[in-house]
Coordinates of C-alpha atoms in Angstrom, one line a residue:
M17 CA 97.8 162.8 127.8
K18 CA 98.8 165.5 125.3
N19 CA 101.4 163.3 123.6
I20 CA 98.7 160.6 123.1
V21 CA 96.4 163.1 121.5
Y22 CA 99.1 164.3 119.3
V23 CA 99.9 161.0 117.9
L24 CA 96.3 160.1 117.3
S25 CA 95.8 163.4 115.5
L26 CA 98.9 162.7 113.4
F27 CA 97.4 159.4 112.1
A28 CA 94.0 161.2 111.5
T29 CA 95.8 163.8 109.4
I30 CA 98.0 161.6 107.2
M31 CA 95.1 159.2 106.5
L32 CA 93.9 162.1 104.3
A33 CA 96.9 162.0 102.1
E34 CA 97.2 159.7 99.1
S35 CA 96.6 156.2 100.1
K36 CA 96.1 152.6 99.0
V37 CA 93.7 149.8 100.0
G38 CA 94.5 146.3 99.6
G39 CA 94.2 143.0 101.3
L40 CA 94.9 139.3 101.3
T41 CA 92.3 136.4 101.8
H42 CA 93.2 132.8 102.7
F43 CA 90.6 130.2 101.9
D44 CA 91.0 126.4 102.3
Y45 CA 88.9 123.2 101.7
T46 CA 88.7 120.4 104.2
N47 CA 87.7 117.0 103.4
A48 CA 87.6 114.6 106.4
E49 CA 85.4 111.7 107.7
E50 CA 83.3 114.0 109.7
I51 CA 83.2 117.1 107.8
S52 CA 83.6 118.4 104.4
A53 CA 83.7 122.3 103.9
F54 CA 85.1 125.4 102.3
N55 CA 86.7 127.6 105.1
F56 CA 87.4 131.3 105.4
N57 CA 90.0 131.6 108.0
R58 CA 92.1 134.7 107.6
Q59 CA 91.8 138.3 105.9
Y60 CA 94.1 141.1 106.2
I61 CA 92.9 144.5 105.2
L62 CA 95.7 147.2 104.5
F63 CA 95.6 150.9 104.3
S64 CA 98.9 152.4 103.3
G65 CA 100.2 155.5 101.8
T66 CA 102.7 158.5 101.6
A67 CA 102.0 161.7 103.4
S68 CA 105.2 163.4 102.1
D69 CA 108.6 162.3 100.6
D70 CA 109.9 161.3 104.1
V71 CA 106.6 160.1 105.9
K72 CA 104.7 156.8 105.1
Y73 CA 101.9 155.0 107.0
K74 CA 100.5 151.7 107.2
V75 CA 97.3 150.3 108.9
I76 CA 96.5 146.7 108.9
F77 CA 93.3 144.9 110.2
D78 CA 93.4 141.2 110.8
V79 CA 90.2 139.3 110.5
G80 CA 90.4 135.8 112.1
R81 CA 88.4 133.2 113.9
L82 CA 88.0 133.1 117.7
E83 CA 89.2 129.9 119.5
T84 CA 86.1 129.9 121.7
N85 CA 83.1 130.0 119.1
D86 CA 84.9 130.2 115.6
R87 CA 83.2 133.7 115.1
L88 CA 85.1 135.7 112.7
V89 CA 86.4 139.0 114.4
A90 CA 88.5 141.9 113.3
Y91 CA 91.3 143.5 115.4
L92 CA 93.9 146.1 114.7
K93 CA 97.3 144.5 113.8
K94 CA 99.5 147.5 112.8
A95 CA 99.2 151.1 112.9
Q96 CA 102.6 152.5 112.0
I97 CA 104.1 155.8 110.7
D98 CA 107.5 155.6 109.2
Y99 CA 109.7 158.8 109.0
N100 CA 113.0 158.7 107.0
A101 CA 115.2 161.0 108.9
S102 CA 118.8 162.0 107.8
S103 CA 120.5 159.4 110.0
C104 CA 118.0 156.5 110.1
K105 CA 114.4 155.6 109.6
V106 CA 112.0 156.1 112.7
S107 CA 108.8 154.0 113.1
I108 CA 106.3 154.8 115.7
G109 CA 102.8 153.5 116.8
M110 CA 101.8 150.0 116.8
I111 CA 104.8 148.6 114.9
G112 CA 105.8 145.2 113.5
M113 CA 108.4 143.6 116.0
N114 CA 111.8 143.0 114.7
T115 CA 112.2 139.8 116.4
Y116 CA 110.6 137.4 113.8
G117 CA 110.2 139.0 110.3
V118 CA 113.1 137.7 108.7
Q119 CA 112.8 134.2 110.0
E120 CA 109.2 134.2 108.7
K121 CA 110.2 135.1 105.2
N122 CA 113.0 132.3 105.4
W123 CA 110.1 129.9 106.1
G124 CA 107.9 131.6 103.4
Y125 CA 104.5 130.1 104.1
R126 CA 102.8 132.3 106.7
F127 CA 99.3 131.7 105.2
I128 CA 99.8 127.9 105.9
E129 CA 101.5 128.2 109.4
K130 CA 102.9 130.9 111.6
S131 CA 106.6 131.0 111.9
A132 CA 108.2 129.0 114.5
I133 CA 109.1 131.8 116.8
D134 CA 105.6 133.2 116.6
K135 CA 103.8 129.7 116.9
N136 CA 105.5 128.8 119.9
G137 CA 105.0 132.1 121.8
F138 CA 108.6 133.4 121.9
S139 CA 107.6 136.9 120.8
S140 CA 104.6 139.0 119.9
T141 CA 104.5 140.1 116.1
A142 CA 103.5 143.8 116.9
D143 CA 103.7 146.1 119.9
I144 CA 103.2 149.8 120.7
G145 CA 106.3 151.8 120.8
V146 CA 109.1 153.3 118.7
G147 CA 111.8 151.7 116.3
F148 CA 114.9 153.0 114.7
S149 CA 116.4 151.2 111.7
K150 CA 119.6 151.8 109.6
A151 CA 121.6 150.2 107.0
I152 CA 125.2 150.2 108.2
M153 CA 126.5 148.7 104.9
D154 CA 125.0 147.5 101.8
D155 CA 124.1 144.1 103.2
L156 CA 124.0 144.9 107.1
N157 CA 120.9 146.3 108.7
L158 CA 120.3 147.1 112.4
N159 CA 116.9 147.8 114.0
L160 CA 116.3 148.8 117.6
Q161 CA 113.0 149.0 119.2
V162 CA 111.6 150.2 122.6
V163 CA 108.1 148.8 123.0
N164 CA 105.6 148.1 125.8
G165 CA 106.3 144.5 125.9
E166 CA 102.7 143.3 126.3
G167 CA 102.1 142.8 122.5
F168 CA 99.5 144.2 120.3
K169 CA 96.6 142.4 121.9
S170 CA 97.1 143.8 125.5
P171 CA 97.7 147.2 127.1
Q172 CA 100.6 148.0 129.2
V173 CA 100.2 146.9 132.8
D174 CA 103.5 147.8 134.3
K175 CA 106.3 150.3 134.2
Y176 CA 108.8 148.2 132.2
Y177 CA 109.5 148.2 128.5
K178 CA 111.0 145.8 126.1
I179 CA 114.2 146.6 124.3
S180 CA 114.8 144.6 121.1
L181 CA 117.8 144.7 118.7
N182 CA 118.0 142.9 115.3
A183 CA 121.1 142.7 113.2
T184 CA 120.7 141.0 109.7
Y185 CA 123.2 140.4 107.1
G186 CA 122.2 139.8 103.5
E187 CA 118.8 139.3 101.7
A188 CA 115.9 139.8 104.1
K189 CA 113.2 138.6 101.7
L190 CA 114.3 135.0 100.5
N191 CA 110.5 134.2 99.8
K192 CA 110.9 136.8 97.0
N193 CA 114.5 137.0 96.1
D194 CA 117.5 134.7 95.7
G195 CA 120.3 135.1 98.1
Y196 CA 121.3 134.4 101.7
N197 CA 121.0 135.9 105.1
A198 CA 122.3 135.4 108.8
G199 CA 121.3 137.2 111.8
V200 CA 120.7 137.5 115.5
V201 CA 117.9 139.1 117.6
Y202 CA 118.3 140.0 121.4
S203 CA 115.5 141.2 123.3
T204 CA 115.2 142.1 127.1
E205 CA 112.3 143.2 129.4
S206 CA 112.9 144.2 133.0
S207 CA 110.6 143.0 135.8
E208 CA 110.4 143.2 139.6
T209 CA 112.9 140.3 139.7
D210 CA 115.0 139.1 136.8
P211 CA 114.5 140.3 133.2
T212 CA 112.9 138.2 130.5
T213 CA 115.3 137.7 127.7
M214 CA 115.1 136.1 124.2
V215 CA 117.9 135.3 121.8
S216 CA 117.2 134.1 118.2
V217 CA 120.0 133.2 115.7
F218 CA 118.8 132.5 112.3
G219 CA 119.8 132.1 108.6
G220 CA 118.7 131.0 105.1
C221 CA 119.5 130.8 101.6
A222 CA 117.7 130.7 98.3
G223 CA 118.8 129.8 94.7
N224 CA 118.0 127.5 91.8
G225 CA 114.5 126.9 93.1
L226 CA 115.6 125.9 96.6
R227 CA 115.0 127.7 99.8
V228 CA 116.5 126.7 103.1
G229 CA 115.9 128.4 106.5
G230 CA 116.8 127.6 110.0
E231 CA 116.7 129.2 113.5
Y232 CA 117.6 128.5 117.1
D233 CA 115.7 130.5 119.8
V234 CA 116.3 130.8 123.5
L235 CA 113.7 132.3 125.8
T236 CA 114.6 132.8 129.5
N237 CA 111.7 134.0 131.7
S238 CA 112.0 136.1 134.7
D239 CA 111.5 133.1 137.0
G240 CA 114.5 131.5 135.4
T241 CA 112.6 129.0 133.2
K242 CA 114.5 128.5 129.9
K243 CA 112.7 127.6 126.6
T244 CA 114.5 126.6 123.5
L245 CA 113.4 126.1 120.0
L246 CA 115.1 124.7 116.8
S247 CA 113.3 125.1 113.4
I248 CA 114.3 124.0 110.0
S249 CA 112.5 124.6 106.8
L250 CA 112.9 123.4 103.2
N251 CA 111.2 124.6 99.9
Y252 CA 111.7 123.4 96.4
G253 CA 110.1 124.5 93.1
L254 CA 109.3 121.6 91.1
K255 CA 107.9 123.8 88.3
D256 CA 107.2 127.4 87.9
D257 CA 103.7 127.0 89.6
V258 CA 104.3 124.0 91.9
D259 CA 106.3 124.0 95.2
V260 CA 106.9 121.4 97.8
F261 CA 107.8 122.3 101.3
A262 CA 108.7 120.8 104.8
R263 CA 109.4 122.3 108.2
Y264 CA 110.3 120.5 111.4
D265 CA 110.3 122.2 114.9
M266 CA 111.7 120.9 118.1
N267 CA 110.2 122.9 120.9
D268 CA 111.4 122.4 124.7
P269 CA 109.2 124.5 127.0
N270 CA 111.6 123.9 130.0
A271 CA 115.3 123.0 129.4
D272 CA 115.6 121.8 133.1
V273 CA 112.9 119.1 132.6
E274 CA 113.6 116.0 130.5
K275 CA 111.3 114.7 127.9
D276 CA 108.6 117.6 128.3
G277 CA 109.2 118.8 124.6
D278 CA 107.2 118.4 121.5
N279 CA 108.2 118.0 117.8
Y280 CA 106.1 119.4 115.0
L281 CA 106.4 118.4 111.2
I282 CA 104.5 120.0 108.5
A283 CA 104.8 119.4 104.7
G284 CA 102.8 119.9 101.6
V285 CA 102.5 121.0 97.9
V286 CA 101.7 124.6 97.0
L287 CA 100.2 125.3 93.6
N288 CA 100.9 129.0 92.5

């Protein structure tokens, strides 16, 4: 209990340091046969700042609609402290998972649709624990995390933890910068029987107005059920302020059962 109180006190203390407040809001307009409406579906509220030269913090609240009654609710999405040690960066608290971030930026349109790995439930986007990240070379980054495993919406219910390793080579933010990347994620969580494991192999490239991304994911549950997911996305800038995009997902919830998968296609135009 003393350790828990210490961490909470640390958050309270650094929040008094220099901080910034920001946010992101997603509106949309629907015009269908039965309804025509403006919608407010998502709001992110961000508090971030620097407590010292080596310590930074970030707190994000996510406002979205409930599936049951469409009421807007707010919940804590991230409460993370980053400490730049001499050997690596240490992150502690409710931290963003290293299993999906690069893939999501290769896709580039989180405000329209979740990344494939997130949408199909292969990994939570945040969890409580500790992470270590280090640039081995100029373009090779390693990130190791030890977290509860239940995700940011649920408390820990057992004695087992999830261990996740991400190795990414190249530009991690293709939605903002030209370049390329390739990487792999491996996560494992023990249980009373067999462990639950997830492997994601991904890559992407961007240049001359074109961005392409792809990933192949395999989730093996403790009961032996194997789920597979293949996702390919494409974005092209027609003009400085007009982009067209398309994404195709092939999700198989049980590799041992034939014809139980589902395919998902999304395409559109974005006016910047």
